Coordinates of N, CA and C in Angstrom, one line a residue:
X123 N 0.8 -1.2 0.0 CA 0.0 0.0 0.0 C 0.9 1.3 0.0
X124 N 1.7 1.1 0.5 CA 2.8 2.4 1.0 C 3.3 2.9 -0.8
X125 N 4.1 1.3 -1.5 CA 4.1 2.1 -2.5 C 3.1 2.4 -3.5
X126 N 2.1 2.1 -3.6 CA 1.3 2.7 -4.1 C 0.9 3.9 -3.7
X127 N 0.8 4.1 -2.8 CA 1.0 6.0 -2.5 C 2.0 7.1 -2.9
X128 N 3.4 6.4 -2.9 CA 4.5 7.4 -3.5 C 4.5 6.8 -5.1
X129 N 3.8 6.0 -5.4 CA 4.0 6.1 -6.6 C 2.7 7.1 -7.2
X130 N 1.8 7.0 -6.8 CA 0.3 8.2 -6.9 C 0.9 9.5 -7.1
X131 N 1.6 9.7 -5.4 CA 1.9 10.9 -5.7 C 3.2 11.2 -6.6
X132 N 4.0 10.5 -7.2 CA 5.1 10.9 -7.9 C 3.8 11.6 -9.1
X133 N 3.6 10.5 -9.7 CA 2.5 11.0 -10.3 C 1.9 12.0 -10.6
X134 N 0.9 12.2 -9.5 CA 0.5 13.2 -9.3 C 0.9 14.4 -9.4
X135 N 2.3 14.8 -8.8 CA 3.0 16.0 -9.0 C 3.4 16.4 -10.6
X136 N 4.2 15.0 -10.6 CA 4.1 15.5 -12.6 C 2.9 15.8 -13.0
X137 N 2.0 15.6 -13.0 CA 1.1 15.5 -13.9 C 0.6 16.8 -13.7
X138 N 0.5 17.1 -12.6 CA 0.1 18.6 -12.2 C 1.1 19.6 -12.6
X139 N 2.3 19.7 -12.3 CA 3.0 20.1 -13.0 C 2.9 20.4 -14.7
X140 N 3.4 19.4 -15.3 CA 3.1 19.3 -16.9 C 1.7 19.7 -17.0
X141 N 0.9 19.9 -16.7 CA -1.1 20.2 -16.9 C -1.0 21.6 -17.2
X142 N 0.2 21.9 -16.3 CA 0.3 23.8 -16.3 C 1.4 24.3 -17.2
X143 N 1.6 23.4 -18.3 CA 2.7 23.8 -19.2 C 2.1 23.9 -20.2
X144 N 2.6 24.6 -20.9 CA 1.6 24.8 -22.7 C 1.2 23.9 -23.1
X145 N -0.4 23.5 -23.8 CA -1.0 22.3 -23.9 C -1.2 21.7 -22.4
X146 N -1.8 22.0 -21.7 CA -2.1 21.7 -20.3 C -3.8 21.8 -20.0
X147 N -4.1 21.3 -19.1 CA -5.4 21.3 -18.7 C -6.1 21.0 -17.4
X148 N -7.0 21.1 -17.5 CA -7.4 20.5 -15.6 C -9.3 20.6 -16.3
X149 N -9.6 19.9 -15.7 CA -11.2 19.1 -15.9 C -11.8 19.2 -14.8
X150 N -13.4 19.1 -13.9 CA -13.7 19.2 -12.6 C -14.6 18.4 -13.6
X151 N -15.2 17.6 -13.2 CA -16.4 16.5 -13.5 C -17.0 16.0 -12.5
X152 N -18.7 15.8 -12.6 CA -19.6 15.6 -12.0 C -20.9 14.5 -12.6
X153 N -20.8 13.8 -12.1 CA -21.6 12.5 -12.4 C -22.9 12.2 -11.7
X154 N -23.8 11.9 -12.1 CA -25.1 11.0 -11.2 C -25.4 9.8 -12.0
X155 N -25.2 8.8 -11.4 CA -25.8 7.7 -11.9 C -26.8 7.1 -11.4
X156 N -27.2 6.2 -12.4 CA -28.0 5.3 -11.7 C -28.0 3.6 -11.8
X157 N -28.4 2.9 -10.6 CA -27.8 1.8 -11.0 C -29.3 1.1 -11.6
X158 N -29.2 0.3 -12.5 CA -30.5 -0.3 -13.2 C -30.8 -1.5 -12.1
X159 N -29.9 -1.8 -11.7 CA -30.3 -3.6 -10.8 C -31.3 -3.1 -9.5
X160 N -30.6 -1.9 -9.2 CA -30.8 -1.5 -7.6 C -32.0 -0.5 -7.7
X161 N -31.7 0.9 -8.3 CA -32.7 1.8 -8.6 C -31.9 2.7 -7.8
X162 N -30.7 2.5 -7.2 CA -29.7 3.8 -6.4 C -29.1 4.9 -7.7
X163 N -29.3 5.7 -6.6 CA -28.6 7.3 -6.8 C -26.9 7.2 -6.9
X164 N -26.3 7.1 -7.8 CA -24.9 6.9 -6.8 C -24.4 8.4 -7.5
X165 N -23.1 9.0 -7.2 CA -22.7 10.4 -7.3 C -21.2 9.8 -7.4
X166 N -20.2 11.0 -8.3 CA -18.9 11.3 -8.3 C -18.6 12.6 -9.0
X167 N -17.4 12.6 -8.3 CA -16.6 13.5 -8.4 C -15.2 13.7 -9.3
X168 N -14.3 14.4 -9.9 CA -13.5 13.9 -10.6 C -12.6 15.1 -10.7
X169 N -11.4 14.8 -10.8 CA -10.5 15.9 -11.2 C -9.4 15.1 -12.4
X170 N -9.5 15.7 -13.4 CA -8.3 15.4 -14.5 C -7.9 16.1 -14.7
X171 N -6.2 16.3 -14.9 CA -5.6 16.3 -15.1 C -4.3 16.3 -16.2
X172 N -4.2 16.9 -17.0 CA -3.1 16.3 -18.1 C -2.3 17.5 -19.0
X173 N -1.8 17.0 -20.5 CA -1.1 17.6 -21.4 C -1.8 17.2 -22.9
X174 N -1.3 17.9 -23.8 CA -1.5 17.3 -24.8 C -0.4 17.7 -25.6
X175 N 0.4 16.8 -26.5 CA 1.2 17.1 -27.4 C 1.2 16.1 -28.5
X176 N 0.8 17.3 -29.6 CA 0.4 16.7 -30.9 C -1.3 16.1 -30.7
X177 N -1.3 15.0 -31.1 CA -2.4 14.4 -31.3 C -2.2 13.1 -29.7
X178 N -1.5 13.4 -29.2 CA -1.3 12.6 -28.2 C -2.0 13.3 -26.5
X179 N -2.8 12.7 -25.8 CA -3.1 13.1 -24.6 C -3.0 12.8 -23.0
X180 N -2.3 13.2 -22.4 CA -1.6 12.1 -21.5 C -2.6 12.8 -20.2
X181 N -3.2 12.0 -19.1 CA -3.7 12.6 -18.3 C -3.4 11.9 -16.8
X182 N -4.1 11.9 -15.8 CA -4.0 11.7 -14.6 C -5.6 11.7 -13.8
X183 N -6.3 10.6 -13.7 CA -7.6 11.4 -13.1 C -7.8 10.8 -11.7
X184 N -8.2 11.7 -10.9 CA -8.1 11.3 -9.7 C -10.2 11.2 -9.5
X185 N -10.7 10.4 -8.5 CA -12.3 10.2 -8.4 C -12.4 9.9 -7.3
X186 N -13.9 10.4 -6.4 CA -14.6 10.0 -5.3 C -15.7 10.0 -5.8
X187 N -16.5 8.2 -5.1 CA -17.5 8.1 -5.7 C -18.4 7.1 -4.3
X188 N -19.9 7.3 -4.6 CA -20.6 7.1 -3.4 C -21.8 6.4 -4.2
X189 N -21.8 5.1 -3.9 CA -22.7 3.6 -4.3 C -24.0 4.0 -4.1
X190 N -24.3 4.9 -3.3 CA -26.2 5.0 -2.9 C -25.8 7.0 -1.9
X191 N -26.7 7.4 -2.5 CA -26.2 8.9 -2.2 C -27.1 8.8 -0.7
X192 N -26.2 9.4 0.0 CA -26.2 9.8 1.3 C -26.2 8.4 2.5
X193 N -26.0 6.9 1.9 CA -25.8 6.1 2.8 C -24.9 5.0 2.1
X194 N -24.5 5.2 1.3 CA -23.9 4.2 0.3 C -22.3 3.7 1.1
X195 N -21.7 3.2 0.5 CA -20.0 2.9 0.3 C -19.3 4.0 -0.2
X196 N -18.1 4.1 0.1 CA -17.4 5.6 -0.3 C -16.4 5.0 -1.0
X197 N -15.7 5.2 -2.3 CA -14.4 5.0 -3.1 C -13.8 5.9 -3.9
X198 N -12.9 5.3 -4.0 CA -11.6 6.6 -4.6 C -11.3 5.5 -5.9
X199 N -10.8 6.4 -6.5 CA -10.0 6.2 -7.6 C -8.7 7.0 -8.6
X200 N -7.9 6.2 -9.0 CA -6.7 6.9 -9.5 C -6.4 6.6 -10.7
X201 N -6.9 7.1 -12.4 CA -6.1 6.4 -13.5 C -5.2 7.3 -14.0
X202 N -4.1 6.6 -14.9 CA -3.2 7.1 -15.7 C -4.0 6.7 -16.6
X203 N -3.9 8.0 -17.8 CA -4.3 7.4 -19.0 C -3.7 8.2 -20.0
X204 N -3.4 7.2 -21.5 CA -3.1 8.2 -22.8 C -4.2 7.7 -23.8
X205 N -4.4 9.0 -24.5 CA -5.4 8.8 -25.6 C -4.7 9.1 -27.0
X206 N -4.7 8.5 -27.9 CA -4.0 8.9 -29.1 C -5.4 8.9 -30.2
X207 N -5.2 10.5 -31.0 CA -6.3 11.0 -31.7 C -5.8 10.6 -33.0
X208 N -6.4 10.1 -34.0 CA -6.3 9.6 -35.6 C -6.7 10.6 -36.2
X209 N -5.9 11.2 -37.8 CA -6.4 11.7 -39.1 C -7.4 13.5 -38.5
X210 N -7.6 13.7 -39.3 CA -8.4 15.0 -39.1 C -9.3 14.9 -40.4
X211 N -10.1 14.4 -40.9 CA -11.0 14.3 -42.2 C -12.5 15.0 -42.0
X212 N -12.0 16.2 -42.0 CA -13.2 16.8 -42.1 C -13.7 17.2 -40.5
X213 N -12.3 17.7 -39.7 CA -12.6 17.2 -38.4 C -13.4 16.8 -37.6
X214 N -13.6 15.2 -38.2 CA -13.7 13.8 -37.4 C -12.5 13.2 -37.1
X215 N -12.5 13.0 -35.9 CA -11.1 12.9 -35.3 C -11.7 11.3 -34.6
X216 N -10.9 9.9 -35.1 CA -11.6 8.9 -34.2 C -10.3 8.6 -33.0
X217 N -10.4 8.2 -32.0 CA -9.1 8.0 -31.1 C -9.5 6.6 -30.7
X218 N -7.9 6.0 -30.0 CA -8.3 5.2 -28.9 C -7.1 5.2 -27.7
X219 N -7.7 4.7 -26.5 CA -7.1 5.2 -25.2 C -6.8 4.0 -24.6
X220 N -5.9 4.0 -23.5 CA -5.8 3.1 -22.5 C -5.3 3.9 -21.0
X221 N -5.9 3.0 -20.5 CA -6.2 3.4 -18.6 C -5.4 2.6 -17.9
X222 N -4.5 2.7 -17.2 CA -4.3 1.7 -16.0 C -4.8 2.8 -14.5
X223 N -5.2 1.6 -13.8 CA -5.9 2.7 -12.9 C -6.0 1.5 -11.3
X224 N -6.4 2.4 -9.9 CA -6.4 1.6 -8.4 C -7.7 2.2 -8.1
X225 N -8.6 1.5 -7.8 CA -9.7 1.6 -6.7 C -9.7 1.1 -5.4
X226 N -10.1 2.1 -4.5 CA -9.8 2.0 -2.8 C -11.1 2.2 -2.5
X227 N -11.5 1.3 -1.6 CA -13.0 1.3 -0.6 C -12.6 0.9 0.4
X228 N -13.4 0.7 1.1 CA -13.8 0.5 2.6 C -13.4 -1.2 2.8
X229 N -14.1 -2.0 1.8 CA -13.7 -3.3 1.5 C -12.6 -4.0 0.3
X230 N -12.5 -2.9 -0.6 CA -11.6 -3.5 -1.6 C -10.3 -2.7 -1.9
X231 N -9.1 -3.1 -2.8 CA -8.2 -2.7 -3.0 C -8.0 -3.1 -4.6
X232 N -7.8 -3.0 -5.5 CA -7.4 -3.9 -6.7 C -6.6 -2.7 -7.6
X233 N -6.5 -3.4 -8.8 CA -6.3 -2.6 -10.0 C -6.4 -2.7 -11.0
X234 N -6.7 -2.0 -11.9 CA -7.5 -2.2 -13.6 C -7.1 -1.8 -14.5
X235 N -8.0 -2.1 -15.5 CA -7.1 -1.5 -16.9 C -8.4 -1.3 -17.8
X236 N -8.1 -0.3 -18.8 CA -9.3 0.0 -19.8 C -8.6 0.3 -20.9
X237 N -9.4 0.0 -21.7 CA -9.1 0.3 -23.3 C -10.6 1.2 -23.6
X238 N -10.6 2.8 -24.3 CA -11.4 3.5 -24.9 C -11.8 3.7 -26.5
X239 N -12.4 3.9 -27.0 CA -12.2 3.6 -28.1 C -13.5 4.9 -29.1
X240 N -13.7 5.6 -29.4 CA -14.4 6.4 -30.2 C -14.3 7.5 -31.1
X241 N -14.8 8.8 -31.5 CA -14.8 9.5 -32.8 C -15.3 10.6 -32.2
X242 N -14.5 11.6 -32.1 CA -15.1 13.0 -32.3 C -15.7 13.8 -33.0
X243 N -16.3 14.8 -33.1 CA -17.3 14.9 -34.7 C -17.6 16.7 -34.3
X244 N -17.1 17.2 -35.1 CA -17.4 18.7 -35.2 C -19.4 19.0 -35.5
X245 N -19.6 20.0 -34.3 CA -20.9 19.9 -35.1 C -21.2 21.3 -35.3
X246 N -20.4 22.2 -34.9 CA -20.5 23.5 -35.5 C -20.6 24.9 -34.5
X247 N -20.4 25.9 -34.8 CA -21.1 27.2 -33.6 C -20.3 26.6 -32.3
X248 N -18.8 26.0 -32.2 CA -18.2 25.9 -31.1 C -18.7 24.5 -30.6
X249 N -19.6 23.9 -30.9 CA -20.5 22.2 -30.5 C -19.2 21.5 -31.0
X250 N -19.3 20.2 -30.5 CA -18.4 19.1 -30.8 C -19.1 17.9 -30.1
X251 N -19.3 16.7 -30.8 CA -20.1 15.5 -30.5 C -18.6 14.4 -30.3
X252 N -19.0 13.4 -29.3 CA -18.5 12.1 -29.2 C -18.8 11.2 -28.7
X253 N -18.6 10.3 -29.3 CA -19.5 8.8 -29.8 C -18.3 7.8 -29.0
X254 N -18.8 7.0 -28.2 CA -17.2 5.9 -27.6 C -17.4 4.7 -27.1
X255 N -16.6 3.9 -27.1 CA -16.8 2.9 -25.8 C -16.2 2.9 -25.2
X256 N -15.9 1.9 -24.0 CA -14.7 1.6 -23.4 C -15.2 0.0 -22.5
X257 N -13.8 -0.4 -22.7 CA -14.0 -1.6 -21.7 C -13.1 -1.6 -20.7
X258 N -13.4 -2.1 -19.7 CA -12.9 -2.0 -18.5 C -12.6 -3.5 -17.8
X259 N -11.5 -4.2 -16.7 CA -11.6 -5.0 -16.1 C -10.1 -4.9 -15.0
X260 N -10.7 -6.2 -14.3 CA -9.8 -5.1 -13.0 C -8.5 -6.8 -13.4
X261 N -7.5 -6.3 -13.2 CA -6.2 -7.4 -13.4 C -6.6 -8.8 -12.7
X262 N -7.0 -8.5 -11.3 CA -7.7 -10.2 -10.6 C -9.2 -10.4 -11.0
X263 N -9.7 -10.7 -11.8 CA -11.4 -10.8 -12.2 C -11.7 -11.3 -11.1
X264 N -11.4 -11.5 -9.6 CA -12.6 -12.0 -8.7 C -12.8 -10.5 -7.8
X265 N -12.5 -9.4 -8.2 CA -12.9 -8.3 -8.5 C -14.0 -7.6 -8.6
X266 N -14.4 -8.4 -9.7 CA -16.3 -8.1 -10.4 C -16.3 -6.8 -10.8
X267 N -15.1 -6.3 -11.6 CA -14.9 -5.3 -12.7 C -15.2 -4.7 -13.7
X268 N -15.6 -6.0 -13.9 CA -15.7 -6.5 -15.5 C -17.0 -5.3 -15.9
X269 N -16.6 -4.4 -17.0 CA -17.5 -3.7 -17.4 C -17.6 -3.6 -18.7
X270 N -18.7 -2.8 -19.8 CA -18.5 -2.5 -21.5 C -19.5 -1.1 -20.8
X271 N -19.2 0.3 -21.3 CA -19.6 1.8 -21.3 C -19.7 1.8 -22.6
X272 N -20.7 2.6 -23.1 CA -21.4 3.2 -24.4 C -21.3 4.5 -24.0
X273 N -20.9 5.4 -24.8 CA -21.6 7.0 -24.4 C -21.6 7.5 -26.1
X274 N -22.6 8.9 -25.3 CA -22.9 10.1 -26.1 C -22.1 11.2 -25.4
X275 N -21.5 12.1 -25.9 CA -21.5 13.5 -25.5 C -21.2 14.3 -26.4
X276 N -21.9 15.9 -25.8 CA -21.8 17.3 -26.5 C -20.8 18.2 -26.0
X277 N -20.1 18.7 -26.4 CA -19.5 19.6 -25.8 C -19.1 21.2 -26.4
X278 N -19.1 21.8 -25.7 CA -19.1 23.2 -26.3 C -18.2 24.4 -25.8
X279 N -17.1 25.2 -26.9 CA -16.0 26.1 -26.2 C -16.8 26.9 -26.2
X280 N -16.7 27.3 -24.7 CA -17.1 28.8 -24.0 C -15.9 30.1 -25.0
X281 N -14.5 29.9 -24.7 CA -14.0 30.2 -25.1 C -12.9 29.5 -25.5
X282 N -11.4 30.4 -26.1 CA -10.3 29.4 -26.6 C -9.9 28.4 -25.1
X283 N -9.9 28.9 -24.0 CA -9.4 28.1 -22.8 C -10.4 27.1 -22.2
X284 N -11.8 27.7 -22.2 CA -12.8 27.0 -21.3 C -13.5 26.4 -22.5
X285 N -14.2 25.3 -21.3 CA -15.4 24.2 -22.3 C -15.8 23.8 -21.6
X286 N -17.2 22.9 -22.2 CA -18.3 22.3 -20.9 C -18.8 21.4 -21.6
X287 N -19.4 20.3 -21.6 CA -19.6 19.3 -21.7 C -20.5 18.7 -21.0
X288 N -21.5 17.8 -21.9 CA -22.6 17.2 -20.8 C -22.5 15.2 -21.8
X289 N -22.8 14.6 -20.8 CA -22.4 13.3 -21.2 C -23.5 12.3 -20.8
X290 N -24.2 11.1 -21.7 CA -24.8 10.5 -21.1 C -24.4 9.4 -21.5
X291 N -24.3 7.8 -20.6 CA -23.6 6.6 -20.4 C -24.1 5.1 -20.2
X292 N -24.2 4.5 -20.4 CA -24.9 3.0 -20.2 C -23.2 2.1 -19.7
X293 N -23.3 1.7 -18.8 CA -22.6 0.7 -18.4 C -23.5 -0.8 -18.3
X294 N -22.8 -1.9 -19.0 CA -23.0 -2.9 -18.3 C -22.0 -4.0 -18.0
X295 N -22.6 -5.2 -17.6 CA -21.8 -6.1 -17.2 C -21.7 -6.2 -15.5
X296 N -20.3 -6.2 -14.9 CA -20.3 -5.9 -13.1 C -21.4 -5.0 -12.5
X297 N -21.0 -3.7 -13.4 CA -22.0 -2.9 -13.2 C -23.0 -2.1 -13.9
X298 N -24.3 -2.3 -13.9 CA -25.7 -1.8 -14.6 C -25.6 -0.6 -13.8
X299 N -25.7 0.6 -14.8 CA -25.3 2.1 -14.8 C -25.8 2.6 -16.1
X300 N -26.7 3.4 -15.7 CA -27.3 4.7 -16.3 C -26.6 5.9 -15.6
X301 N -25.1 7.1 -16.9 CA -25.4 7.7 -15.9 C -25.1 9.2 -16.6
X302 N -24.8 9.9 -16.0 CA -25.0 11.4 -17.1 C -23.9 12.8 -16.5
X303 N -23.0 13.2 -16.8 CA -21.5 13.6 -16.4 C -22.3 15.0 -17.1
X304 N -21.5 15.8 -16.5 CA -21.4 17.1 -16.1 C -19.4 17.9 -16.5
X305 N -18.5 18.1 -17.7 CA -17.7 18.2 -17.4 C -17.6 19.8 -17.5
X306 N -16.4 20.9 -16.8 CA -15.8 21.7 -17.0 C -13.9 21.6 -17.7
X307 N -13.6 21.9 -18.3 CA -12.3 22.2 -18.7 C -11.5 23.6 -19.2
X308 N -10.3 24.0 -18.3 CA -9.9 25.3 -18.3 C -8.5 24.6 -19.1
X309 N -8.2 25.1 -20.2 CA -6.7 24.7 -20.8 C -6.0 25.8 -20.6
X310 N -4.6 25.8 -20.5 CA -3.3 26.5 -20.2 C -2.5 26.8 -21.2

């Protein structure tokens, strides 16, 4: 456990660091879900983190997240992630990503990995659409990780630095999730 903390925070410092260097950024994200099995409220929180150079995007996202709002389980989470953007045709831009990532609760400890996968899509007047998946599973599958995410999102520059974005999500598999994100982003 110990190293997994100084390695977080080595992390972390770069990343925060490099975020505030040309092509830099920082994200505040907000989530409500819902779970389809249960009928709970769950909520998160998010701070990302990163750079971008060239068509390449390197981030850091740190999460707190709550299973049933206001009585649930409490968890954290930590991914590293890079995303690499394809072609510009007409700016449709399709990418795909990978995550290594640690979730901490009350009961568990593990670690995981994702592969993302989707297409950006200019829609005009500052809009921008994206279309994705991603799969997810945690390194030890007795875990119960195992996930497939679908989404939609819009997103829109306020200006050249700020943007906001609204997202809506289907998870299934470990976890049955309905859920719908809220993003802010300030670039550097």
């Amino acid at each position: 456990m110990k190293f997994t903390k100084a390695i977080a925070t080595a992390i972390l410092v770069a990343a925060t660091s490099t975020a505030f260097a040309a092509g830099g950024y920082a994200s505040l994200e907000y989530s409500n879900e819902t779970n389809r099995a249960t009928d709970a409220d769950n909520i998160k929180e998010a701070l990302v983190v990163g750079t971008k150079d060239g068509d390449t995007d390197y981030s850091l996202k740190m999460e707190n997240s709550q299973t049933e709002f206001g009585s649930g389980s409490i968890s954290q989470g930590l991914e590293v992630r890079v995303k690499q953007s394809f072609g510009d045709k007409g700016g449709i831009r399709p990418y795909l990503g990978v995550r290594l990532g640690e979730k901490v609760s009350s009961s568990t400890h593990f670690s995981h990995y994702a592969v993302d996968a989707g297409v950006k899509i200019p829609l005009g007047n500052g809009f921008t659409g994206d279309v994705g998946a991603r799969y997810r599973d945690a390194f030890d599958t007795s875990n119960n990780h195992t996930t497939q995410r679908a989404h939609v999102a819009v997103g829109y520059e306020l200006t050249k630095q700020d943007a906001i974005a609204v997202r809506w999500s289907r998870s299934w598999g470990d976890e049955e999730k309905d859920g719908v994100r809220l993003q802010y982003t300030r670039s550097f």
